[in-house]
PDB file of C-alpha atoms and ligand atoms in Angstrom:
ATOM      1  CA  UNK A1146       0.130   0.095   0.132  1.00 51.00           C
ATOM      2  CA  UNK A1147       2.971   2.404   1.293  1.00 48.00           C
ATOM      3  CA  UNK A1148       4.718   1.440  -2.070  1.00 51.00           C
ATOM      4  CA  UNK A1149       1.813   2.094  -3.983  1.00 54.00           C
ATOM      5  CA  UNK A1150       1.561   5.515  -2.462  1.00 53.00           C
ATOM      6  CA  UNK A1151       5.206   6.427  -3.314  1.00 48.00           C
ATOM      7  CA  UNK A1152       4.904   5.339  -6.956  1.00 52.00           C
ATOM      8  CA  UNK A1153       2.028   7.441  -7.579  1.00 54.00           C
ATOM      9  CA  UNK A1154       3.725  10.431  -5.704  1.00 49.00           C
ATOM     10  CA  UNK A1155       6.817  10.013  -7.741  1.00 47.00           C
ATOM     11  CA  UNK A1156       4.835   9.726 -11.087  1.00 52.00           C
ATOM     12  CA  UNK A1157       2.851  12.832 -10.436  1.00 52.00           C
ATOM     13  CA  UNK A1158       5.910  14.977  -9.205  1.00 47.00           C
ATOM     14  CA  UNK A1159       7.956  13.690 -12.219  1.00 48.00           C
ATOM     15  CA  UNK A1160       4.801  14.703 -14.491  1.00 54.00           C
ATOM     16  CA  UNK A1161       4.697  18.195 -12.796  1.00 51.00           C
ATOM     17  CA  UNK A1162       8.724  18.818 -13.240  1.00 49.00           C
ATOM     18  CA  UNK A1163       8.519  17.660 -16.944  1.00 51.00           C
ATOM     19  CA  UNK A1164       5.706  20.255 -17.359  1.00 54.00           C
ATOM     20  CA  UNK A1165       7.615  22.939 -15.819  1.00 49.00           C
ATOM     21  CA  UNK A1166      10.811  22.053 -17.635  1.00 47.00           C
ATOM     22  CA  UNK A1167       9.010  22.274 -20.944  1.00 51.00           C
ATOM     23  CA  UNK A1168       7.227  25.372 -20.118  1.00 51.00           C
ATOM     24  CA  UNK A1169      10.418  26.963 -19.307  1.00 48.00           C
ATOM     25  CA  UNK A1170      11.873  25.480 -22.636  1.00 47.00           C
ATOM     26  CA  UNK A1171      14.502  23.433 -20.822  1.00 48.00           C
ATOM     27  CA  UNK A1172      15.486  19.881 -20.330  1.00 53.00           C
ATOM     28  CA  UNK A1173      15.958  19.277 -16.714  1.00 63.00           C
ATOM     29  CA  UNK A1174      19.440  17.911 -16.026  1.00 78.00           C
ATOM     30  CA  UNK A1175      22.373  18.028 -13.389  1.00 81.00           C
ATOM     31  CA  UNK A1176      23.334  21.203 -15.596  1.00 81.00           C
ATOM     32  CA  UNK A1177      20.636  23.125 -13.931  1.00 80.00           C
ATOM     33  CA  UNK A1178      21.057  22.132 -10.348  1.00 80.00           C
ATOM     34  CA  UNK A1179      21.803  24.928  -7.899  1.00 78.00           C
ATOM     35  CA  UNK A1180      21.688  23.375  -4.530  1.00 79.00           C
ATOM     36  CA  UNK A1181      23.487  20.063  -3.322  1.00 82.00           C
ATOM     37  CA  UNK A1182      24.231  18.552   0.217  1.00 86.00           C
ATOM     38  CA  UNK A1183      25.313  15.256   0.396  1.00 86.00           C
ATOM     39  CA  UNK A1184      25.583  14.972   3.903  1.00 86.00           C
ATOM     40  CA  UNK A1185      21.986  16.201   4.556  1.00 89.00           C
ATOM     41  CA  UNK A1186      20.349  13.975   1.855  1.00 89.00           C
ATOM     42  CA  UNK A1187      22.360  10.679   2.500  1.00 92.00           C
ATOM     43  CA  UNK A1188      23.724  10.782   6.004  1.00 95.00           C
ATOM     44  CA  UNK A1189      24.412   6.904   5.866  1.00 97.00           C
ATOM     45  CA  UNK A1190      26.517   7.412   2.468  1.00 96.00           C
ATOM     46  CA  UNK A1191      28.354  10.494   4.078  1.00 97.00           C
ATOM     47  CA  UNK A1192      29.323   8.361   7.181  1.00 97.00           C
ATOM     48  CA  UNK A1193      30.652   5.744   5.334  1.00 98.00           C
ATOM     49  CA  UNK A1194      32.406   7.659   2.526  1.00 98.00           C
ATOM     50  CA  UNK A1195      34.436   9.305   5.141  1.00 98.00           C
ATOM     51  CA  UNK A1196      35.578   5.696   6.552  1.00 98.00           C
ATOM     52  CA  UNK A1197      36.488   5.064   2.838  1.00 98.00           C
ATOM     53  CA  UNK A1198      38.551   8.090   2.584  1.00 98.00           C
ATOM     54  CA  UNK A1199      40.537   7.355   5.764  1.00 98.00           C
ATOM     55  CA  UNK A1200      40.703   3.404   5.589  1.00 98.00           C
ATOM     56  CA  UNK A1201      40.702   2.585   1.771  1.00 98.00           C
ATOM     57  CA  UNK A1202      42.033   5.604  -0.013  1.00 98.00           C
ATOM     58  CA  UNK A1203      44.589   7.570   1.968  1.00 98.00           C
ATOM     59  CA  UNK A1204      46.786   4.425   3.129  1.00 98.00           C
ATOM     60  CA  UNK A1205      47.094   3.263  -0.572  1.00 98.00           C
ATOM     61  CA  UNK A1206      47.927   7.109  -2.025  1.00 98.00           C
ATOM     62  CA  UNK A1207      51.623   6.825  -2.212  1.00 94.00           C
ATOM     63  CA  UNK A1208      53.383  10.237  -0.996  1.00 94.00           C
ATOM     64  CA  UNK A1209      50.165  11.803  -0.112  1.00 97.00           C
ATOM     65  CA  UNK A1210      51.504  15.408   0.784  1.00 97.00           C
ATOM     66  CA  UNK A1211      52.603  15.702  -2.670  1.00 98.00           C
ATOM     67  CA  UNK A1212      49.884  13.981  -4.801  1.00 98.00           C
ATOM     68  CA  UNK A1213      47.925  15.927  -7.497  1.00 98.00           C
ATOM     69  CA  UNK A1214      44.272  14.894  -7.448  1.00 98.00           C
ATOM     70  CA  UNK A1215      41.461  15.062 -10.331  1.00 98.00           C
ATOM     71  CA  UNK A1216      37.842  14.969  -9.161  1.00 98.00           C
ATOM     72  CA  UNK A1217      35.471  14.543 -11.966  1.00 98.00           C
ATOM     73  CA  UNK A1218      31.743  15.324 -11.057  1.00 98.00           C
ATOM     74  CA  UNK A1219      32.716  17.325  -8.091  1.00 98.00           C
ATOM     75  CA  UNK A1220      29.420  19.061  -7.505  1.00 97.00           C
ATOM     76  CA  UNK A1221      29.749  22.071  -5.025  1.00 97.00           C
ATOM     77  CA  UNK A1222      33.355  20.623  -3.926  1.00 98.00           C
ATOM     78  CA  UNK A1223      32.421  19.279  -0.485  1.00 97.00           C
ATOM     79  CA  UNK A1224      34.311  16.177  -0.865  1.00 98.00           C
ATOM     80  CA  UNK A1225      37.456  18.257  -2.215  1.00 98.00           C
ATOM     81  CA  UNK A1226      37.319  20.299   0.835  1.00 98.00           C
ATOM     82  CA  UNK A1227      37.608  17.144   3.020  1.00 97.00           C
ATOM     83  CA  UNK A1228      40.739  15.975   0.982  1.00 98.00           C
ATOM     84  CA  UNK A1229      42.739  19.164   0.121  1.00 98.00           C
ATOM     85  CA  UNK A1230      44.465  19.473   3.570  1.00 98.00           C
ATOM     86  CA  UNK A1231      46.212  16.253   3.002  1.00 98.00           C
ATOM     87  CA  UNK A1232      47.204  16.716  -0.795  1.00 98.00           C
ATOM     88  CA  UNK A1233      49.479  19.153  -2.769  1.00 98.00           C
ATOM     89  CA  UNK A1234      46.700  20.042  -5.587  1.00 98.00           C
ATOM     90  CA  UNK A1235      43.084  19.075  -6.697  1.00 98.00           C
ATOM     91  CA  UNK A1236      41.629  20.076  -9.994  1.00 98.00           C
ATOM     92  CA  UNK A1237      37.929  19.459  -9.873  1.00 98.00           C
ATOM     93  CA  UNK A1238      35.295  19.528 -12.810  1.00 98.00           C
ATOM     94  CA  UNK A1239      31.610  19.572 -12.930  1.00 97.00           C
ATOM     95  CA  UNK A1240      28.840  19.996 -15.546  1.00 96.00           C
ATOM     96  CA  UNK A1241      26.736  22.530 -13.307  1.00 95.00           C
ATOM     97  CA  UNK A1242      27.950  26.169 -13.450  1.00 95.00           C
ATOM     98  CA  UNK A1243      25.786  26.919 -10.556  1.00 95.00           C
ATOM     99  CA  UNK A1244      27.522  24.233  -8.382  1.00 96.00           C
ATOM    100  CA  UNK A1245      31.009  25.553  -9.419  1.00 97.00           C
ATOM    101  CA  UNK A1246      30.143  29.003  -8.576  1.00 97.00           C
ATOM    102  CA  UNK A1247      29.311  27.789  -5.074  1.00 97.00           C
ATOM    103  CA  UNK A1248      32.470  25.599  -4.805  1.00 98.00           C
ATOM    104  CA  UNK A1249      34.402  28.509  -5.865  1.00 98.00           C
ATOM    105  CA  UNK A1250      32.657  31.163  -3.169  1.00 98.00           C
ATOM    106  CA  UNK A1251      32.911  28.533  -0.296  1.00 98.00           C
ATOM    107  CA  UNK A1252      36.682  27.534  -1.361  1.00 98.00           C
ATOM    108  CA  UNK A1253      37.514  31.448  -1.215  1.00 98.00           C
ATOM    109  CA  UNK A1254      35.391  31.738   2.383  1.00 98.00           C
ATOM    110  CA  UNK A1255      37.484  28.758   3.792  1.00 98.00           C
ATOM    111  CA  UNK A1256      40.749  30.526   2.456  1.00 98.00           C
ATOM    112  CA  UNK A1257      41.442  27.207   0.200  1.00 98.00           C
ATOM    113  CA  UNK A1258      44.734  27.754  -1.980  1.00 97.00           C
ATOM    114  CA  UNK A1259      45.154  24.160  -3.763  1.00 98.00           C
ATOM    115  CA  UNK A1260      41.752  23.538  -5.356  1.00 98.00           C
ATOM    116  CA  UNK A1261      41.056  24.885  -9.003  1.00 98.00           C
ATOM    117  CA  UNK A1262      37.368  24.254 -10.204  1.00 98.00           C
ATOM    118  CA  UNK A1263      36.117  24.018 -13.476  1.00 98.00           C
ATOM    119  CA  UNK A1264      32.963  24.028 -15.208  1.00 97.00           C
ATOM    120  CA  UNK A1265      33.055  21.193 -18.140  1.00 97.00           C
ATOM    121  CA  UNK A1266      31.212  18.408 -19.452  1.00 96.00           C
ATOM    122  CA  UNK A1267      33.257  15.299 -19.095  1.00 96.00           C
ATOM    123  CA  UNK A1268      31.976  13.905 -22.335  1.00 95.00           C
ATOM    124  CA  UNK A1269      34.384  16.652 -24.276  1.00 94.00           C
ATOM    125  CA  UNK A1270      37.008  16.735 -21.554  1.00 95.00           C
ATOM    126  CA  UNK A1271      40.639  16.384 -22.712  1.00 95.00           C
ATOM    127  CA  UNK A1272      42.975  15.660 -19.640  1.00 96.00           C
ATOM    128  CA  UNK A1273      46.469  17.202 -20.214  1.00 93.00           C
ATOM    129  CA  UNK A1274      48.009  16.815 -17.087  1.00 97.00           C
ATOM    130  CA  UNK A1275      49.129  13.603 -15.046  1.00 98.00           C
ATOM    131  CA  UNK A1276      47.712  12.837 -11.633  1.00 98.00           C
ATOM    132  CA  UNK A1277      48.481  10.471  -8.655  1.00 98.00           C
ATOM    133  CA  UNK A1278      44.792  10.050  -8.097  1.00 98.00           C
ATOM    134  CA  UNK A1279      41.441  10.461  -9.908  1.00 98.00           C
ATOM    135  CA  UNK A1280      37.951  10.702  -8.363  1.00 98.00           C
ATOM    136  CA  UNK A1281      34.564  10.093  -9.920  1.00 98.00           C
ATOM    137  CA  UNK A1282      32.316  10.304  -6.900  1.00 98.00           C
ATOM    138  CA  UNK A1283      28.634   9.496  -8.283  1.00 97.00           C
ATOM    139  CA  UNK A1284      29.506  10.537 -11.624  1.00 98.00           C
ATOM    140  CA  UNK A1285      28.769   7.575 -13.611  1.00 98.00           C
ATOM    141  CA  UNK A1286      25.383   7.293 -11.877  1.00 97.00           C
ATOM    142  CA  UNK A1287      24.684  10.328 -14.691  1.00 96.00           C
ATOM    143  CA  UNK A1288      26.580   9.117 -17.508  1.00 97.00           C
ATOM    144  CA  UNK A1289      23.913   6.753 -18.956  1.00 96.00           C
ATOM    145  CA  UNK A1290      25.688   6.327 -22.238  1.00 96.00           C
ATOM    146  CA  UNK A1291      27.811   3.421 -22.385  1.00 97.00           C
ATOM    147  CA  UNK A1292      30.193   5.004 -24.916  1.00 97.00           C
ATOM    148  CA  UNK A1293      30.794   8.056 -22.597  1.00 97.00           C
ATOM    149  CA  UNK A1294      31.127   5.693 -19.611  1.00 98.00           C
ATOM    150  CA  UNK A1295      34.268   3.650 -21.361  1.00 98.00           C
ATOM    151  CA  UNK A1296      35.703   6.662 -23.128  1.00 97.00           C
ATOM    152  CA  UNK A1297      35.841   8.280 -19.663  1.00 98.00           C
ATOM    153  CA  UNK A1298      37.405   5.382 -17.975  1.00 98.00           C
ATOM    154  CA  UNK A1299      40.162   5.161 -20.530  1.00 98.00           C
ATOM    155  CA  UNK A1300      40.799   9.010 -19.996  1.00 98.00           C
ATOM    156  CA  UNK A1301      41.122   8.566 -16.448  1.00 98.00           C
ATOM    157  CA  UNK A1302      43.473   5.413 -16.860  1.00 98.00           C
ATOM    158  CA  UNK A1303      45.571   7.495 -19.228  1.00 97.00           C
ATOM    159  CA  UNK A1304      45.927  10.713 -17.036  1.00 98.00           C
ATOM    160  CA  UNK A1305      47.020   8.422 -13.884  1.00 98.00           C
ATOM    161  CA  UNK A1306      50.832   7.934 -13.124  1.00 98.00           C
ATOM    162  CA  UNK A1307      51.984   4.581 -12.837  1.00 96.00           C
ATOM    163  CA  UNK A1308      50.473   2.888  -9.746  1.00 96.00           C
ATOM    164  CA  UNK A1309      47.973   5.673  -9.358  1.00 98.00           C
ATOM    165  CA  UNK A1310      44.578   5.519  -7.450  1.00 98.00           C
ATOM    166  CA  UNK A1311      41.115   5.430  -8.925  1.00 98.00           C
ATOM    167  CA  UNK A1312      38.491   6.188  -6.046  1.00 98.00           C
ATOM    168  CA  UNK A1313      34.711   6.145  -7.081  1.00 98.00           C
ATOM    169  CA  UNK A1314      31.477   5.827  -5.460  1.00 98.00           C
ATOM    170  CA  UNK A1315      28.250   5.264  -7.527  1.00 98.00           C
ATOM    171  CA  UNK A1316      24.552   4.091  -7.011  1.00 97.00           C
ATOM    172  CA  UNK A1317      24.564   0.615  -8.283  1.00 98.00           C
ATOM    173  CA  UNK A1318      22.382  -2.794  -8.514  1.00 97.00           C
ATOM    174  CA  UNK A1319      23.538  -6.113  -7.191  1.00 96.00           C
ATOM    175  CA  UNK A1320      21.371  -7.997  -9.710  1.00 96.00           C
ATOM    176  CA  UNK A1321      20.668  -5.924 -13.124  1.00 96.00           C
ATOM    177  CA  UNK A1322      21.457  -2.635 -14.779  1.00 96.00           C
ATOM    178  CA  UNK A1323      18.417  -0.246 -14.426  1.00 93.00           C
ATOM    179  CA  UNK A1324      17.875   2.886 -14.952  1.00 93.00           C
ATOM    180  CA  UNK A1325      15.461   5.531 -13.242  1.00 89.00           C
ATOM    181  CA  UNK A1326      13.639   8.697 -14.662  1.00 87.00           C
ATOM    182  CA  UNK A1327      14.454  11.673 -12.536  1.00 83.00           C
ATOM    183  CA  UNK A1328      12.008  14.074 -14.158  1.00 80.00           C
ATOM    184  CA  UNK A1329      13.343  14.482 -17.745  1.00 77.00           C
ATOM    185  CA  UNK A1330      16.667  13.010 -17.545  1.00 84.00           C
ATOM    186  CA  UNK A1331      18.047   9.511 -16.184  1.00 91.00           C
ATOM    187  CA  UNK A1332      20.206   8.110 -13.420  1.00 94.00           C
ATOM    188  CA  UNK A1333      21.708   4.622 -14.255  1.00 97.00           C
ATOM    189  CA  UNK A1334      22.301   2.004 -11.731  1.00 97.00           C
ATOM    190  CA  UNK A1335      24.670  -0.431 -13.183  1.00 98.00           C
ATOM    191  CA  UNK A1336      24.873  -4.078 -12.357  1.00 98.00           C
ATOM    192  CA  UNK A1337      27.732  -4.035  -9.766  1.00 98.00           C
ATOM    193  CA  UNK A1338      29.684  -6.923 -11.114  1.00 98.00           C
ATOM    194  CA  UNK A1339      29.857  -5.581 -14.724  1.00 98.00           C
ATOM    195  CA  UNK A1340      30.571  -2.002 -13.250  1.00 98.00           C
ATOM    196  CA  UNK A1341      33.837  -3.636 -11.730  1.00 98.00           C
ATOM    197  CA  UNK A1342      34.496  -5.711 -14.663  1.00 98.00           C
ATOM    198  CA  UNK A1343      34.316  -2.473 -17.043  1.00 98.00           C
ATOM    199  CA  UNK A1344      36.908  -0.696 -14.593  1.00 98.00           C
ATOM    200  CA  UNK A1345      39.073  -3.858 -14.532  1.00 98.00           C
ATOM    201  CA  UNK A1346      39.404  -4.217 -18.153  1.00 98.00           C
ATOM    202  CA  UNK A1347      40.572  -0.634 -18.847  1.00 98.00           C
ATOM    203  CA  UNK A1348      43.662  -1.508 -16.958  1.00 98.00           C
ATOM    204  CA  UNK A1349      42.662  -1.418 -13.078  1.00 98.00           C
ATOM    205  CA  UNK A1350      43.028  -3.598 -10.214  1.00 98.00           C
ATOM    206  CA  UNK A1351      40.313  -3.716  -7.214  1.00 98.00           C
ATOM    207  CA  UNK A1352      41.839  -2.960  -3.827  1.00 98.00           C
ATOM    208  CA  UNK A1353      39.088  -2.152  -1.686  1.00 98.00           C
ATOM    209  CA  UNK A1354      35.326  -2.015  -1.758  1.00 98.00           C
ATOM    210  CA  UNK A1355      32.703  -0.876   0.657  1.00 98.00           C
ATOM    211  CA  UNK A1356      28.842  -0.614   0.816  1.00 98.00           C
ATOM    212  CA  UNK A1357      27.846   3.095   1.412  1.00 98.00           C
ATOM    213  CA  UNK A1358      24.156   2.760   1.864  1.00 97.00           C
ATOM    214  CA  UNK A1359      23.011   1.117   5.273  1.00 95.00           C
ATOM    215  CA  UNK A1360      20.427  -0.659   3.132  1.00 94.00           C
ATOM    216  CA  UNK A1361      20.395  -2.820  -0.289  1.00 95.00           C
ATOM    217  CA  UNK A1362      17.017  -1.710  -1.304  1.00 90.00           C
ATOM    218  CA  UNK A1363      14.516  -4.491  -2.214  1.00 80.00           C
ATOM    219  CA  UNK A1364      15.315  -4.252  -6.019  1.00 87.00           C
ATOM    220  CA  UNK A1365      18.882  -4.799  -5.389  1.00 95.00           C
ATOM    221  CA  UNK A1366      20.001  -1.068  -5.396  1.00 95.00           C
ATOM    222  CA  UNK A1367      22.930   0.207  -3.102  1.00 97.00           C
ATOM    223  CA  UNK A1368      25.577   2.743  -3.195  1.00 97.00           C
ATOM    224  CA  UNK A1369      29.111   1.422  -3.102  1.00 98.00           C
ATOM    225  CA  UNK A1370      32.772   2.698  -2.787  1.00 98.00           C
ATOM    226  CA  UNK A1371      35.695   1.331  -4.839  1.00 98.00           C
ATOM    227  CA  UNK A1372      39.477   1.797  -4.743  1.00 98.00           C
ATOM    228  CA  UNK A1373      41.490   0.605  -7.931  1.00 98.00           C
ATOM    229  CA  UNK A1374      45.084   0.840  -8.610  1.00 98.00           C
ATOM    230  CA  UNK A1375      46.434   1.370 -12.227  1.00 98.00           C
ATOM    231  CA  UNK A1376      48.311  -1.714 -13.509  1.00 96.00           C
TER     232      UNK A1376
HETATM  233  C1  SAM B 318      25.358  12.214  -8.050  1.00 61.35           C
HETATM  234  S1  SAM B 318      26.338  13.687  -7.817  1.00 61.35           S
HETATM  235  C2  SAM B 318      27.683  13.535  -7.001  1.00 61.35           C
HETATM  236  C3  SAM B 318      28.380  14.644  -6.594  1.00 61.35           C
HETATM  237  C4  SAM B 318      29.693  14.854  -5.615  1.00 61.35           C
HETATM  238  N1  SAM B 318      30.766  14.123  -6.308  1.00 61.35           N
HETATM  239  C5  SAM B 318      29.360  13.627  -4.300  1.00 61.35           C
HETATM  240  O1  SAM B 318      30.194  12.811  -4.129  1.00 61.35           O
HETATM  241  O2  SAM B 318      28.252  13.954  -3.727  1.00 61.35           O
HETATM  242  C6  SAM B 318      27.182  13.703  -9.634  1.00 61.35           C
HETATM  243  C7  SAM B 318      27.729  14.743 -10.163  1.00 61.35           C
HETATM  244  O3  SAM B 318      28.240  14.665 -11.572  1.00 61.35           O
HETATM  245  C8  SAM B 318      28.024  15.920 -12.446  1.00 61.35           C
HETATM  246  N2  SAM B 318      27.839  15.483 -13.768  1.00 61.35           N
HETATM  247  C9  SAM B 318      26.904  14.838 -14.186  1.00 61.35           C
HETATM  248  N3  SAM B 318      27.031  14.537 -15.475  1.00 61.35           N
HETATM  249  C10 SAM B 318      28.271  15.308 -15.907  1.00 61.35           C
HETATM  250  C11 SAM B 318      29.215  15.480 -17.039  1.00 61.35           C
HETATM  251  N4  SAM B 318      28.420  15.120 -17.994  1.00 61.35           N
HETATM  252  N5  SAM B 318      30.098  15.967 -16.965  1.00 61.35           N
HETATM  253  C12 SAM B 318      30.603  16.573 -15.653  1.00 61.35           C
HETATM  254  N6  SAM B 318      29.948  16.465 -14.458  1.00 61.35           N
HETATM  255  C13 SAM B 318      28.918  15.736 -14.676  1.00 61.35           C
HETATM  256  C14 SAM B 318      26.638  16.451 -11.709  1.00 61.35           C
HETATM  257  O4  SAM B 318      26.385  17.684 -11.853  1.00 61.35           O
HETATM  258  C15 SAM B 318      26.921  16.231 -10.065  1.00 61.35           C
HETATM  259  O5  SAM B 318      27.312  17.336  -9.446  1.00 61.35           O
END
């Protein structure tokens, strides 16, 4: 009964959002998102990603204090603010100009000197520098196109120095790959085994994995973090 209520409620919200978007003559997408608070929206995932950062990522990041880090899909930069005291430099990219504006403002307010934020679609990004670590935190949940998913993974691999670390988190599915209409654009929940295999095939070895959501939802959906090393 409750499930039925939520399905009807989500259906109605999605219809209203589509109508508003078509009246405003724009397709809703991450590009238009202005506000984002990960810790508030997902307290369990926030708690567990902070554990993953300390237990899974930092211990395998060699020469941490001199490390250069690339973050793709950084949103308002909240995760970069957690990492920047411990590394040399972070370059962070996101599709949303609004979120990047917030990231830049907060960075200035906090007096942070070692993060550069850029507005950029990763589908057309060309990465010129080399990095010790690349982060894609939730990015690939938004990248439905398999060609863009695989070509971005290849770019991530080729911009990493030998033995570099790829740290990612995504919403996934234990059993199948499924998509969800977010009201005009889609999120993809890749089947976990295929997601990990795709990353390994590009030339990475899996070091750690961790469930971030406290629950595996009925349909097999959950959030997980993964730390890989370039081979
Ligand atoms: C699920 S959010 C995760 C944000 C943040 N990294 C975190 O862990 O909370 C995904 C982020 O990827 C960005 N994104 C989605 N598609 C993108 C694209 N094509 N190019 C660059 N960023 C993109 C969105 O704007 C959004 O900020």
